[in-house]
Tab-separated table of C-alpha atoms in Angstrom:
chain	number	residue	atom	x	y	z
A	1	MET	CA	-36.964	36.139	-9.954
A	2	LEU	CA	-38.997	33.904	-7.701
A	3	ILE	CA	-38.576	30.123	-7.554
A	4	VAL	CA	-41.630	28.285	-6.257
A	5	ALA	CA	-40.419	24.832	-5.256
A	6	GLY	CA	-41.985	21.983	-3.338
A	7	PHE	CA	-42.511	18.252	-3.541
A	8	LEU	CA	-44.831	16.633	-6.068
A	9	GLY	CA	-48.441	17.420	-5.261
A	10	SER	CA	-47.621	20.020	-2.610
A	11	GLY	CA	-49.859	22.576	-4.340
A	12	LYS	CA	-47.340	24.652	-6.309
A	13	THR	CA	-49.576	25.143	-9.331
A	14	THR	CA	-52.617	26.030	-7.221
A	15	LEU	CA	-50.550	28.508	-5.246
A	16	VAL	CA	-48.967	30.069	-8.329
A	17	LEU	CA	-52.405	30.472	-9.935
A	18	SER	CA	-53.741	32.166	-6.840
A	19	ALA	CA	-50.697	34.256	-5.899
A	20	ILE	CA	-49.625	35.429	-9.349
A	21	SER	CA	-53.096	36.684	-10.241
A	22	ARG	CA	-52.988	38.751	-7.035
A	23	ILE	CA	-49.504	40.069	-7.766
A	24	ILE	CA	-50.616	41.164	-11.240
A	25	GLU	CA	-53.822	42.747	-9.893
A	26	ARG	CA	-52.085	44.482	-7.014
A	27	THR	CA	-48.904	45.722	-8.658
A	28	GLY	CA	-49.627	45.660	-12.388
A	29	LYS	CA	-46.327	43.838	-12.837
A	30	LYS	CA	-45.650	41.947	-16.044
A	31	VAL	CA	-45.105	38.372	-14.878
A	32	VAL	CA	-43.864	35.400	-16.894
A	33	ILE	CA	-43.931	31.891	-15.470
A	34	ILE	CA	-41.480	29.175	-16.456
A	35	VAL	CA	-42.973	25.770	-15.715
A	36	ASN	CA	-40.836	22.663	-15.688
A	37	ASP	CA	-42.918	19.496	-15.627
A	38	PHE	CA	-41.197	16.160	-15.293
A	39	GLY	CA	-43.356	14.414	-17.866
A	40	THR	CA	-42.499	14.498	-21.551
A	41	VAL	CA	-45.639	16.505	-22.163
A	42	GLY	CA	-46.282	19.137	-19.508
A	43	ILE	CA	-49.652	19.460	-17.802
A	44	ASP	CA	-49.135	22.223	-15.213
A	45	GLY	CA	-48.079	24.837	-17.769
A	46	LYS	CA	-51.094	24.098	-19.934
A	47	VAL	CA	-53.393	24.494	-16.929
A	48	MET	CA	-51.843	27.897	-16.120
A	49	GLU	CA	-52.273	29.040	-19.715
A	50	LYS	CA	-55.951	28.094	-19.506
A	51	TYR	CA	-56.217	30.537	-16.596
A	52	GLY	CA	-54.693	33.308	-18.698
A	53	LEU	CA	-51.129	33.361	-17.368
A	54	LYS	CA	-48.131	33.884	-19.637
A	55	VAL	CA	-46.181	30.628	-19.500
A	56	ALA	CA	-42.975	29.215	-20.943
A	57	GLU	CA	-42.943	25.449	-20.661
A	58	MET	CA	-39.904	23.252	-20.242
A	59	ALA	CA	-40.774	19.579	-20.254
A	60	SER	CA	-38.931	16.284	-20.456
A	61	GLY	CA	-36.281	16.750	-17.830
A	62	CYS	CA	-35.349	18.741	-14.783
A	63	ILE	CA	-34.092	22.331	-14.960
A	64	CYS	CA	-31.802	21.855	-12.010
A	65	CYS	CA	-29.646	19.455	-14.033
A	66	THR	CA	-30.289	18.202	-17.568
A	67	LEU	CA	-32.188	21.295	-18.680
A	68	GLY	CA	-29.959	23.797	-16.892
A	69	GLY	CA	-28.551	25.202	-20.134
A	70	ASP	CA	-32.018	25.394	-21.657
A	71	LEU	CA	-33.225	27.347	-18.619
A	72	LEU	CA	-30.612	30.050	-19.141
A	73	THR	CA	-31.523	30.310	-22.824
A	74	THR	CA	-35.228	30.464	-21.984
A	75	ILE	CA	-34.666	33.237	-19.430
A	76	GLN	CA	-32.565	35.236	-21.857
A	77	ASP	CA	-35.241	34.896	-24.565
A	78	ILE	CA	-37.898	36.059	-22.103
A	79	GLU	CA	-35.766	39.007	-20.948
A	80	ASP	CA	-35.007	40.035	-24.546
A	81	ASN	CA	-38.508	39.636	-25.961
A	82	ILE	CA	-40.969	40.207	-23.106
A	83	LYS	CA	-38.969	42.252	-20.589
A	84	PRO	CA	-40.995	41.093	-17.575
A	85	ASP	CA	-40.927	42.694	-14.140
A	86	LEU	CA	-40.923	39.288	-12.529
A	87	ILE	CA	-40.010	35.781	-13.669
A	88	VAL	CA	-41.521	32.979	-11.630
A	89	ILE	CA	-40.049	29.505	-11.975
A	90	GLU	CA	-42.089	26.487	-10.977
A	91	PRO	CA	-39.639	23.580	-11.202
A	92	THR	CA	-40.630	19.932	-10.989
A	93	GLY	CA	-41.488	18.657	-7.552
A	94	LEU	CA	-38.167	16.874	-7.641
A	95	ALA	CA	-35.890	19.847	-8.155
A	96	ASP	CA	-33.402	21.366	-5.753
A	97	PRO	CA	-34.023	25.149	-5.915
A	98	SER	CA	-30.473	25.921	-4.756
A	99	ALA	CA	-29.223	24.215	-7.922
A	100	ILE	CA	-31.309	26.643	-9.970
A	101	VAL	CA	-29.758	29.554	-8.071
A	102	ASP	CA	-26.321	28.038	-8.811
A	103	ALA	CA	-27.260	27.714	-12.471
A	104	MET	CA	-28.190	31.376	-12.594
A	105	GLN	CA	-24.590	32.293	-11.746
A	106	HIS	CA	-23.841	31.257	-15.317
A	107	TYR	CA	-26.576	33.445	-16.792
A	108	PRO	CA	-24.964	35.302	-19.688
A	109	GLY	CA	-27.472	38.168	-19.859
A	110	LYS	CA	-27.925	41.221	-17.666
A	111	PRO	CA	-27.815	39.964	-14.055
A	112	LEU	CA	-31.253	39.653	-12.462
A	113	GLU	CA	-31.799	41.950	-9.506
A	114	ARG	CA	-32.703	39.282	-7.023
A	115	ILE	CA	-33.489	35.579	-6.818
A	116	ARG	CA	-35.753	34.380	-4.031
A	117	SER	CA	-37.095	30.917	-3.405
A	118	ALA	CA	-40.316	29.884	-1.747
A	119	VAL	CA	-40.799	26.264	-0.763
A	120	ILE	CA	-44.284	24.803	-0.486
A	121	ILE	CA	-44.764	22.106	2.136
A	122	ASP	CA	-47.775	19.806	2.112
A	123	ALA	CA	-48.834	19.861	5.763
A	124	ALA	CA	-50.974	16.754	5.386
A	125	ARG	CA	-48.308	14.577	3.780
A	126	PHE	CA	-45.278	16.081	5.528
A	127	PRO	CA	-44.643	13.100	7.865
A	128	SER	CA	-44.580	10.527	5.054
A	129	ILE	CA	-42.552	12.694	2.668
A	130	TYR	CA	-40.089	13.619	5.404
A	131	LYS	CA	-39.657	9.960	6.268
A	132	ALA	CA	-39.107	8.888	2.655
A	133	LEU	CA	-37.074	11.856	1.407
A	134	ASN	CA	-35.518	13.406	4.469
A	135	ARG	CA	-32.293	14.798	2.987
A	136	PRO	CA	-33.649	16.450	-0.178
A	137	LEU	CA	-36.629	17.881	1.689
A	138	THR	CA	-34.320	19.305	4.353
A	139	ASN	CA	-32.150	20.871	1.627
A	140	GLN	CA	-35.181	22.515	0.047
A	141	VAL	CA	-36.255	24.048	3.338
A	142	LYS	CA	-32.728	25.020	4.414
A	143	ASN	CA	-32.182	27.035	1.244
A	144	ALA	CA	-35.581	28.709	1.118
A	145	ASP	CA	-36.247	32.424	1.684
A	146	LEU	CA	-39.876	31.694	2.479
A	147	VAL	CA	-41.663	28.528	3.591
A	148	LEU	CA	-45.354	28.156	2.860
A	149	ILE	CA	-47.054	25.386	4.813
A	150	ASN	CA	-49.928	24.514	2.510
A	151	LYS	CA	-53.136	22.490	2.896
A	152	ILE	CA	-53.781	23.677	6.430
A	153	ASP	CA	-57.442	22.954	5.750
A	154	ALA	CA	-56.522	19.255	5.787
A	155	VAL	CA	-54.751	19.047	9.166
A	156	THR	CA	-55.555	19.714	12.812
A	157	PRO	CA	-53.973	22.700	14.603
A	158	ASP	CA	-51.809	20.270	16.617
A	159	ALA	CA	-50.547	18.547	13.493
A	160	LEU	CA	-49.796	21.933	11.935
A	161	SER	CA	-47.799	22.979	15.018
A	162	MET	CA	-45.753	19.795	14.790
A	163	VAL	CA	-44.977	20.380	11.117
A	164	GLU	CA	-43.929	23.961	11.809
A	165	ALA	CA	-41.740	22.913	14.742
A	166	GLU	CA	-39.984	20.324	12.575
A	167	LEU	CA	-39.462	22.861	9.775
A	168	ARG	CA	-38.055	25.375	12.273
A	169	THR	CA	-35.321	22.883	13.160
A	170	MET	CA	-34.276	22.961	9.488
A	171	ASN	CA	-34.483	26.714	8.944
A	172	ALA	CA	-35.308	28.789	11.977
A	173	ASP	CA	-34.968	32.261	10.545
A	174	VAL	CA	-37.144	32.494	7.467
A	175	PRO	CA	-40.774	33.565	7.378
A	176	MET	CA	-43.151	30.592	7.570
A	177	ILE	CA	-46.743	31.156	6.597
A	178	ALA	CA	-49.519	28.603	6.989
A	179	VAL	CA	-51.758	28.765	3.919
A	180	SER	CA	-54.472	26.964	2.052
A	181	ALA	CA	-54.037	27.660	-1.639
A	182	LEU	CA	-57.254	25.782	-2.294
A	183	ASN	CA	-59.328	27.923	0.084
A	184	ASP	CA	-57.345	31.145	-0.435
A	185	THR	CA	-56.364	31.269	3.252
A	186	ASN	CA	-53.452	33.644	4.043
A	187	ILE	CA	-52.517	33.985	0.362
A	188	ASP	CA	-52.437	37.792	0.640
A	189	GLU	CA	-49.931	37.488	3.462
A	190	ALA	CA	-47.812	35.116	1.373
A	191	VAL	CA	-47.957	37.513	-1.586
A	192	ASP	CA	-46.794	40.373	0.659
A	193	VAL	CA	-43.641	38.436	1.491
A	194	MET	CA	-43.143	37.260	-2.098
A	195	VAL	CA	-43.155	40.784	-3.500
A	196	ALA	CA	-41.355	42.449	-0.581
A	197	SER	CA	-38.230	44.182	-1.765
B	1	MET	CA	-35.697	14.055	-5.054
B	2	ILE	CA	-35.226	11.488	-7.753
B	3	THR	CA	-34.014	8.386	-6.027
B	4	SER	CA	-33.331	5.024	-7.596
B	5	ASP	CA	-36.907	3.909	-6.948
B	6	PHE	CA	-38.529	6.947	-8.566
B	7	VAL	CA	-40.553	6.266	-11.688
B	8	ALA	CA	-42.273	8.530	-14.195
B	9	TYR	CA	-44.605	7.328	-16.896
B	10	ALA	CA	-46.418	9.476	-19.459
B	11	LEU	CA	-49.222	8.257	-21.679
B	12	ARG	CA	-51.430	9.866	-24.301
B	13	VAL	CA	-54.877	8.370	-24.723
B	14	GLY	CA	-56.793	9.252	-27.862
B	15	VAL	CA	-60.458	8.242	-28.064
B	16	LYS	CA	-62.943	8.812	-30.874
B	17	VAL	CA	-66.593	8.092	-30.177
B	18	PRO	CA	-69.516	7.831	-32.611
B	19	ALA	CA	-71.817	10.093	-30.564
B	20	PRO	CA	-70.882	13.073	-28.370
B	21	LEU	CA	-70.350	12.257	-24.689
B	22	PRO	CA	-71.866	14.360	-21.899
B	23	PRO	CA	-69.194	16.373	-20.014
B	24	SER	CA	-70.304	14.877	-16.689
B	25	LEU	CA	-69.544	11.368	-17.935
B	26	VAL	CA	-66.103	12.365	-19.207
B	27	LYS	CA	-65.303	14.029	-15.885
B	28	GLU	CA	-66.508	11.007	-13.924
B	29	ARG	CA	-64.326	8.665	-16.012
B	30	LEU	CA	-61.196	10.817	-15.629
B	31	VAL	CA	-61.682	11.074	-11.866
B	32	GLU	CA	-62.135	7.300	-11.638
B	33	LEU	CA	-59.030	6.783	-13.771
B	34	MET	CA	-56.845	8.929	-11.495
B	35	LYS	CA	-58.208	7.386	-8.310
B	36	SER	CA	-57.841	3.839	-9.574
B	37	ILE	CA	-54.260	4.380	-10.821
B	38	ALA	CA	-53.266	5.645	-7.364
B	39	ALA	CA	-55.081	2.781	-5.642
B	40	GLU	CA	-53.584	0.091	-7.884
B	41	CYS	CA	-50.050	1.491	-7.598
B	42	ASP	CA	-50.458	1.596	-3.835
B	43	LYS	CA	-51.727	-1.994	-3.818
B	44	ALA	CA	-48.804	-3.066	-6.007
B	45	GLY	CA	-46.350	-1.762	-3.401
B	46	SER	CA	-45.612	1.871	-4.238
B	47	THR	CA	-43.805	3.391	-1.265
B	48	LEU	CA	-44.978	6.945	-2.016
B	49	ILE	CA	-47.369	8.337	-4.603
B	50	GLY	CA	-45.874	11.567	-5.928
B	51	HIS	CA	-48.503	12.912	-8.292
B	52	ILE	CA	-50.906	11.158	-10.644
B	53	LYS	CA	-52.422	13.694	-13.019
B	54	CYS	CA	-54.107	14.034	-16.368
B	55	MET	CA	-55.368	16.736	-18.662
B	56	LEU	CA	-57.997	16.709	-21.361
B	57	ASP	CA	-57.843	19.737	-23.636
B	58	ALA	CA	-61.026	19.970	-25.687
B	59	GLY	CA	-60.207	23.310	-27.326
B	60	GLU	CA	-63.237	25.598	-27.455
B	61	LYS	CA	-65.198	23.085	-25.413
B	62	GLY	CA	-62.956	23.653	-22.400
B	63	PHE	CA	-60.559	21.506	-20.463
B	64	LEU	CA	-60.341	19.248	-17.444
B	65	ALA	CA	-57.261	18.649	-15.310
B	66	VAL	CA	-57.629	15.936	-12.676
B	67	SER	CA	-55.026	14.848	-10.153
B	68	THR	CA	-54.486	12.847	-7.019
B	69	ILE	CA	-51.591	12.439	-4.607
B	70	ASP	CA	-52.549	9.351	-2.647
B	71	ALA	CA	-54.745	6.285	-2.586
B	72	SER	CA	-57.345	7.798	-0.273
B	73	GLY	CA	-59.877	8.146	-3.064
B	74	HIS	CA	-59.695	11.928	-3.302
B	75	ALA	CA	-59.054	13.666	-6.613
B	76	THR	CA	-58.832	17.370	-7.456
B	77	VAL	CA	-60.565	18.657	-10.576
B	78	ARG	CA	-59.827	21.914	-12.408
B	79	GLY	CA	-61.633	23.359	-15.394
B	80	GLU	CA	-64.868	22.359	-17.081
B	81	LEU	CA	-66.190	21.022	-20.348
B	82	ARG	CA	-69.047	22.470	-22.348
B	83	GLY	CA	-71.236	20.625	-24.822
B	84	GLY	CA	-70.867	17.101	-26.160
B	85	ILE	CA	-67.348	15.706	-26.457
B	86	ASP	CA	-66.750	13.446	-29.439
B	87	GLU	CA	-62.985	13.170	-29.271
B	88	LEU	CA	-60.739	12.790	-26.219
B	89	ASN	CA	-57.051	13.582	-26.173
B	90	VAL	CA	-55.848	12.881	-22.644
B	91	ILE	CA	-52.294	13.192	-21.313
B	92	VAL	CA	-51.602	11.112	-18.206
B	93	ASN	CA	-48.508	11.570	-16.010
B	94	ALA	CA	-47.772	9.127	-13.196
B	95	LEU	CA	-44.927	10.081	-10.848
B	96	LEU	CA	-44.282	7.807	-7.892
B	97	TYR	CA	-41.806	5.765	-5.883
B	98	GLY	CA	-41.243	2.086	-5.261
B	99	LEU	CA	-42.426	0.322	-8.422
B	100	ASP	CA	-40.603	-0.423	-11.639
B	101	ARG	CA	-41.644	1.452	-14.746
B	102	CYS	CA	-43.054	-1.617	-16.494
B	103	LYS	CA	-45.413	-2.248	-13.600
B	104	VAL	CA	-46.600	1.375	-13.655
B	105	GLN	CA	-47.077	1.211	-17.417
B	106	GLU	CA	-49.073	-2.015	-17.075
B	107	ILE	CA	-51.335	-0.465	-14.425
B	108	VAL	CA	-51.859	2.861	-16.207
B	109	ASP	CA	-52.459	1.343	-19.655
B	110	SER	CA	-54.930	-1.263	-18.454
B	111	LEU	CA	-56.894	1.250	-16.354
B	112	ALA	CA	-56.952	3.759	-19.218
B	113	ARG	CA	-58.396	1.056	-21.458
B	114	LYS	CA	-60.992	0.248	-18.816
B	115	HIS	CA	-62.101	3.747	-17.820
B	116	LEU	CA	-61.852	5.533	-21.159
B	117	SER	CA	-63.633	2.922	-23.259
B	118	PHE	CA	-66.963	3.978	-24.697
B	119	GLU	CA	-69.377	1.945	-26.772
B	120	GLY	CA	-68.468	2.025	-30.455
B	121	GLY	CA	-65.394	4.145	-29.717
B	122	GLU	CA	-61.851	3.704	-30.957
B	123	MET	CA	-58.924	4.066	-28.587
B	124	GLU	CA	-55.249	4.677	-29.203
B	125	LEU	CA	-52.560	4.611	-26.497
B	126	GLU	CA	-49.160	6.235	-26.998
B	127	ASP	CA	-46.235	5.867	-24.591
B	128	LEU	CA	-44.975	9.458	-24.638
B	129	ASP	CA	-41.570	8.632	-23.179
B	130	GLU	CA	-41.001	6.197	-26.016
B	131	ALA	CA	-42.231	8.724	-28.582
B	132	HIS	CA	-39.872	11.380	-27.236
B	133	SER	CA	-36.908	9.063	-26.716
B	134	HIS	CA	-36.319	9.234	-30.479
B	135	GLU	CA	-35.858	12.990	-30.315
B	136	PRO	CA	-32.447	14.509	-29.561
B	137	SER	CA	-32.176	15.317	-25.872
B	138	SER	CA	-30.169	17.953	-24.041
B	139	ALA	CA	-26.896	16.804	-22.587
B	140	PRO	CA	-26.596	17.124	-18.811
B	141	VAL	CA	-25.117	20.470	-17.835
B	142	LEU	CA	-22.822	20.497	-14.849
B	143	PHE	CA	-22.527	23.718	-12.880
B	144	ASP	CA	-19.293	24.071	-10.961
B	145	GLY	CA	-18.601	20.503	-11.993
B	146	ILE	CA	-21.462	19.208	-9.885
B	147	ASP	CA	-24.384	17.239	-11.137
B	148	HIS	CA	-27.026	18.580	-8.769
B	149	CYS	CA	-29.347	15.741	-9.602
B	150	HIS	CA	-26.782	13.161	-8.636
B	151	GLU	CA	-29.397	10.482	-8.384
B	152	HIS	CA	-31.387	11.602	-11.409
B	153	ASP	CA	-31.558	9.583	-14.514
B	154	ASP	CA	-32.014	11.453	-17.754
B	155	GLY	CA	-35.576	10.466	-18.408
B	156	ARG	CA	-34.640	7.532	-20.590
B	157	HIS	CA	-35.738	4.088	-19.577
B	158	ASP	CA	-35.673	0.447	-20.503
B	159	HIS	CA	-38.699	-0.527	-22.504
B	160	CYS	CA	-40.925	-3.248	-21.105
């Protein structure tokens, strides 16, 4: 299982569209995406379906708290009926991915082999988001297995270095890859880390 | 990352027009709608725009998803429409910080009326949160006794 977290508008959907298509092409894996949109009617899941991805939508709440029970049921249904090789969860931009990992400890089905989380950081808006939401953003990064610094096409190399340095103070040891999901920059490299065993 | 000043508002806009609209006009109006919602919320004192997005699903005629994340006047467009569009069914989600929900609703509704009005057309607005608040909702689930979204509300809200 792969959790793709990140603040609102950080580019999660764009990255999932780009990366998952590559994973399917490259490995032939059967991938199901669970999309949790905050709004009562989801938009991101519908967009992914339009691009041909297999999506289970969970709207009207957040899977790291109020929809936690529904998430476990949804995963069990997917495991029983689709038997995917990989489940990708795109939670709302407000979710704490570590809470989803905690929730999975209560999963009643066959234990999943591995749960990894990738956090997407918007390089262009990092200073303002960090200032407004310091603690939750730090938690997201601290608990991530992979940090993808997105929208590098929108910042200068100096600004990118500053973002990376700040992120390294939160989590020094994980891979950090600078990407542009929009321009397909370094997405192959990100996919390599996502699918690494 | 839901703090006490976080607000989410979801709206469905239904529009029926007497003559099919060119796809380019529909796209232009949706882009203007997203950009103007972000700009007005910013002007009204929003401390941080999270994501303002909308989707028009026109079935066999395609789809458009438009979004913006700030008041800079930039919007991202996905998808395309084909042929004349005689009925619009648009879902709008506004997620931001620093305004109360009634203010966001006022801004979004009035701008939807402005940008999605077409001559001779009929428009219907539906507050989706209100529509869904009458449905049974899941109870919060606590793992290890901890509510991980300690500052979350449950999506319910006071009506304006």
